């Protein structure tokens, strides 16, 4: 039996597979697909063409059967919902603790920000 260890850095998958073993399956519970790097943009500069569909394809070929897109704030949560609907994935909706200041800066009131998240 031949064993192979492979890693797909762009999607965070590392797995060991053997010729005689069944295909491995993974669930990524925190994939940050709203990050512009998946569209080729790094620190505001377009460094390569948008390869979002290729990233998803590589993930699925590597055995990623389910992906949970992370929404780290209101804007990302909106994008996560759209991506999840479009690509048959799942997502979280919320505000990461490092961005909790947005409850005061991105809406008239904290209650309004929370209501906008809840509406998603």
C-alpha positions as a Markdown table, in Angstrom:
| # | Residue | x | y | z |
|---|---|---|---|---|
| 1 | Unk | 0.0 | 0.0 | 0.0 |
| 2 | Unk | 1.3 | 3.4 | -0.9 |
| 3 | Unk | 0.6 | 6.2 | 1.5 |
| 4 | Unk | 0.5 | 9.9 | 0.4 |
| 5 | Unk | 0.4 | 12.9 | 2.6 |
| 6 | Unk | -0.9 | 16.0 | 0.9 |
| 7 | Unk | -1.7 | 19.6 | 1.8 |
| 8 | Unk | -3.8 | 22.2 | 0.1 |
| 9 | Unk | -2.6 | 25.4 | 1.8 |
| 10 | Unk | -5.2 | 27.7 | 0.2 |
| 11 | Unk | -8.0 | 25.7 | 1.9 |
| 12 | Unk | -6.2 | 24.4 | 4.9 |
| 13 | Unk | -6.6 | 20.7 | 4.1 |
| 14 | Unk | -4.0 | 18.2 | 5.2 |
| 15 | Unk | -4.8 | 14.5 | 4.8 |
| 16 | Unk | -3.2 | 11.1 | 4.5 |
| 17 | Unk | -4.6 | 8.8 | 1.9 |
| 18 | Unk | -3.6 | 5.3 | 0.8 |
| 19 | Unk | -4.3 | 3.5 | -2.4 |
| 20 | Unk | -6.5 | 0.9 | -0.6 |
| 21 | Unk | -8.3 | 3.3 | 1.8 |
| 22 | Unk | -11.7 | 4.9 | 1.2 |
| 23 | Unk | -11.7 | 8.5 | 0.1 |
| 24 | Unk | -11.3 | 10.8 | 3.1 |
| 25 | Unk | -14.1 | 13.3 | 3.8 |
| 26 | Unk | -13.7 | 16.6 | 5.7 |
| 27 | Unk | -15.9 | 19.4 | 7.1 |
| 28 | Unk | -14.3 | 22.8 | 7.4 |
| 29 | Unk | -16.1 | 24.6 | 10.2 |
| 30 | Unk | -14.5 | 28.0 | 9.7 |
| 31 | Unk | -13.6 | 28.7 | 6.1 |
| 32 | Unk | -13.1 | 32.5 | 5.5 |
| 33 | Unk | -14.3 | 32.6 | 1.9 |
| 34 | Unk | -15.4 | 36.2 | 2.3 |
| 35 | Unk | -11.6 | 37.2 | 2.4 |
| 36 | Unk | -10.6 | 39.0 | -0.7 |
| 37 | Unk | -7.6 | 36.7 | -1.2 |
| 38 | Unk | -10.0 | 34.1 | -2.6 |
| 39 | Unk | -10.7 | 36.6 | -5.3 |
| 40 | Unk | -7.0 | 37.3 | -6.0 |
| 41 | Unk | -6.8 | 40.6 | -4.0 |
| 42 | Unk | -4.1 | 40.9 | -1.4 |
| 43 | Unk | -3.9 | 44.1 | 0.8 |
| 44 | Unk | -5.9 | 46.0 | -1.8 |
| 45 | Unk | -3.9 | 44.9 | -4.8 |
| 46 | Unk | -5.2 | 42.4 | -7.5 |
| 47 | Unk | -2.3 | 40.0 | -7.7 |
| 48 | Unk | -3.9 | 37.2 | -9.7 |
| 49 | Unk | -7.3 | 36.5 | -11.4 |
| 50 | Unk | -10.3 | 35.6 | -9.3 |
| 51 | Unk | -9.9 | 31.9 | -8.7 |
| 52 | Unk | -12.8 | 31.4 | -6.2 |
| 53 | Unk | -14.4 | 28.6 | -8.2 |
| 54 | Unk | -11.1 | 26.8 | -8.5 |
| 55 | Unk | -10.5 | 27.1 | -4.7 |
| 56 | Unk | -13.9 | 25.4 | -4.1 |
| 57 | Unk | -13.1 | 22.8 | -6.7 |
| 58 | Unk | -9.8 | 21.9 | -5.1 |
| 59 | Unk | -11.5 | 21.7 | -1.7 |
| 60 | Unk | -14.1 | 19.3 | -3.0 |
| 61 | Unk | -11.6 | 17.2 | -4.8 |
| 62 | Unk | -9.5 | 17.0 | -1.6 |
| 63 | Unk | -12.6 | 15.5 | 0.2 |
| 64 | Unk | -14.1 | 18.6 | 1.7 |
| 65 | Unk | -17.8 | 17.6 | 1.8 |
| 66 | Unk | -19.2 | 20.5 | 3.9 |
| 67 | Unk | -18.0 | 24.0 | 4.4 |
| 68 | Unk | -19.1 | 26.6 | 6.9 |
| 69 | Unk | -18.3 | 30.1 | 5.8 |
| 70 | Unk | -17.5 | 32.5 | 8.6 |
| 71 | Unk | -19.2 | 35.8 | 8.9 |
| 72 | Unk | -17.0 | 38.0 | 11.1 |
| 73 | Unk | -19.1 | 41.2 | 11.0 |
| 74 | Unk | -22.3 | 42.5 | 9.4 |
| 75 | Unk | -20.7 | 43.0 | 5.9 |
| 76 | Unk | -19.0 | 39.6 | 5.9 |
| 77 | Unk | -22.1 | 37.9 | 7.2 |
| 78 | Unk | -24.1 | 39.3 | 4.3 |
| 79 | Unk | -21.5 | 38.1 | 1.9 |
| 80 | Unk | -21.3 | 34.7 | 3.6 |
| 81 | Unk | -25.1 | 34.2 | 3.3 |
| 82 | Unk | -24.9 | 35.0 | -0.4 |
| 83 | Unk | -22.0 | 32.7 | -1.0 |
| 84 | Unk | -23.6 | 29.9 | 1.0 |
| 85 | Unk | -26.8 | 30.2 | -1.0 |
| 86 | Unk | -25.0 | 30.4 | -4.3 |
| 87 | Unk | -22.6 | 27.4 | -3.7 |
| 88 | Unk | -24.8 | 25.1 | -1.5 |
| 89 | Unk | -22.7 | 25.7 | 1.6 |
| 90 | Unk | -23.4 | 26.8 | 5.2 |
| 91 | Unk | -22.4 | 29.9 | 7.0 |
| 92 | Unk | -22.3 | 31.7 | 10.3 |
| 93 | Unk | -23.8 | 35.1 | 10.9 |
| 94 | Unk | -22.3 | 37.3 | 13.7 |
| 95 | Unk | -19.7 | 39.7 | 14.9 |
| 96 | Unk | -16.3 | 38.5 | 15.9 |
| 97 | Unk | -15.1 | 39.9 | 19.3 |
| 98 | Unk | -12.3 | 41.7 | 17.6 |
| 99 | Unk | -14.9 | 43.7 | 15.6 |
| 100 | Unk | -17.4 | 44.4 | 18.4 |
| 101 | Unk | -16.7 | 48.1 | 18.0 |
| 102 | Unk | -18.9 | 48.0 | 14.9 |
| 103 | Unk | -21.9 | 47.7 | 17.1 |
| 104 | Unk | -21.2 | 51.4 | 17.8 |
| 105 | Unk | -19.6 | 52.6 | 14.6 |
| 106 | Unk | -21.5 | 50.9 | 11.8 |
| 107 | Unk | -25.1 | 51.4 | 12.9 |
| 108 | Unk | -27.2 | 54.1 | 14.6 |
| 109 | Unk | -27.4 | 51.9 | 17.8 |
| 110 | Unk | -26.0 | 48.6 | 18.9 |
| 111 | Unk | -29.6 | 47.2 | 18.8 |
| 112 | Unk | -29.8 | 48.2 | 15.1 |
| 113 | Unk | -26.6 | 46.4 | 14.3 |
| 114 | Unk | -27.8 | 43.3 | 16.2 |
| 115 | Unk | -31.2 | 43.5 | 14.4 |
| 116 | Unk | -29.5 | 43.7 | 11.0 |
| 117 | Unk | -27.5 | 40.5 | 11.9 |
| 118 | Unk | -30.6 | 38.8 | 13.1 |
| 119 | Unk | -32.5 | 39.7 | 9.9 |
| 120 | Unk | -29.9 | 37.8 | 7.8 |
